[in-house]
Amino acid sequence: MTVHLKDIAAYTGVSIKTVSNVINGNYARVGPETRAMVLAAIEKLNYQPNIAARQLRKARVGVLAYAIPDIRNPYFTEIGDIMTRVAEEHKYTLLLDYTYGPRDPEPEGKIRYSDYAYGSLEKELSVIKGLRPHLIDGVILDPQALTMDDIKMEEVKGPLVLVGERLFGAPFDHVLIDNVQAAYQATRHLLEIGKRRIAVIGSQETQSQAPSLRTQGYSRALREAGIEVDEGLLISGGYWHRSDGANAMRYLLSLENPPDAVFCFNDLMAMGALSTINAAGLSIPEDIAVIGFDNIEEGQYAYPPLSTVSPDKEEISRLAVTSLIGRIQGTRTETPERILVPFELCIRASTVGSPANIQIHNS
């Protein structure tokens, strides 16, 4: 049997308001004897407060959520760590949610790297349609599967900010980098160090638009250098994990004319590629140069240290969190906008060899 405030009031002979004051710690108008009597009744009747109802009445609960597609990818967890600190500065708590779900069955004979793939449409829909205002004030979502057709404003339950490379044009603030320009600069760097046969790992049709955008930048840099894009050097990156990069690199090394450089569309694949090249006894970057994307911390300690595109994760996190809080608090009322964040090239030994040559190029 559920015990309500009126039950405690009837049991003690005081008003419901007095019981409410005791429960909420408002003791100024409640004498010590009455307070003791109400507290004893609460314990005796095993009263359990309705937290959800109390939070609903407060309108805001001070909790944000960051929904990420892949907890195994350090890029997302590094962003989450920064967002947590930014949220705390604004007196909010940040929770992490994961939108990965069961992966489609693979053809017989294919290697299954995991039972789950990131970017479950069902999970992402549950994020935007199932926001519980008594538990969460708003969500930052990195979508991988949602399409514009899935976005129905009347079904979005609460403030929402997007990050990443999907749902361009959706009616929400969207924080991202210029992926085309970032890939262009990474490829230009490989050309500038004398590489001409440049392969890509991660160029495939996926739910995210990142592969397409980065391939555009790569292709533009090659065309400007007078080099025709070789479709045979555009290799799928599977699910963009280390093993996918290692397998793709193994295939590239088996070619009659292997590449002299590889642009991996994330650092995890680049880490796998480095491992395969090292195992083959080849020299990095003399035989094959490698550049990645994301600048995860692990890349600094790879062998050799990994050159990479470095999105400004601090700025991405700050803008996503503050934009969301502004929508929640009603201080950000302008039309939702796409917010471009800068990036830089972190040039390390995997493309220039000697540590003395390491440098940083800003976007």
Tab-separated table of N, CA and C in Angstrom, residues 344-347 358-362:
chain	number	residue	atom	x	y	z
A	344	GLU	N	43.300	21.374	-35.907
A	344	GLU	CA	44.693	21.578	-36.274
A	344	GLU	C	45.314	20.252	-36.659
A	345	LEU	N	46.391	20.319	-37.419
A	345	LEU	CA	47.166	19.119	-37.722
A	345	LEU	C	48.268	18.983	-36.684
A	346	CYS	N	48.303	17.858	-35.996
A	346	CYS	CA	49.406	17.544	-35.087
A	346	CYS	C	50.368	16.646	-35.850
A	347	ILE	N	51.491	17.193	-36.244
A	347	ILE	CA	52.441	16.459	-37.073
A	347	ILE	C	53.478	15.804	-36.175
A	358	ILE	N	58.650	17.626	-35.597
A	358	ILE	CA	57.252	17.636	-35.179
A	358	ILE	C	56.732	19.076	-35.071
A	359	GLN	N	55.521	19.306	-35.571
A	359	GLN	CA	54.965	20.660	-35.602
A	359	GLN	C	53.455	20.592	-35.554
A	360	ILE	N	52.841	21.757	-35.387
A	360	ILE	CA	51.378	21.852	-35.352
A	360	ILE	C	50.936	22.900	-36.362
A	361	HIS	N	49.962	22.545	-37.198
A	361	HIS	CA	49.389	23.479	-38.165
A	361	HIS	C	47.946	23.749	-37.780
A	362	ASN	N	47.604	25.025	-37.609
A	362	ASN	CA	46.234	25.377	-37.253
A	362	ASN	C	45.359	25.495	-38.488
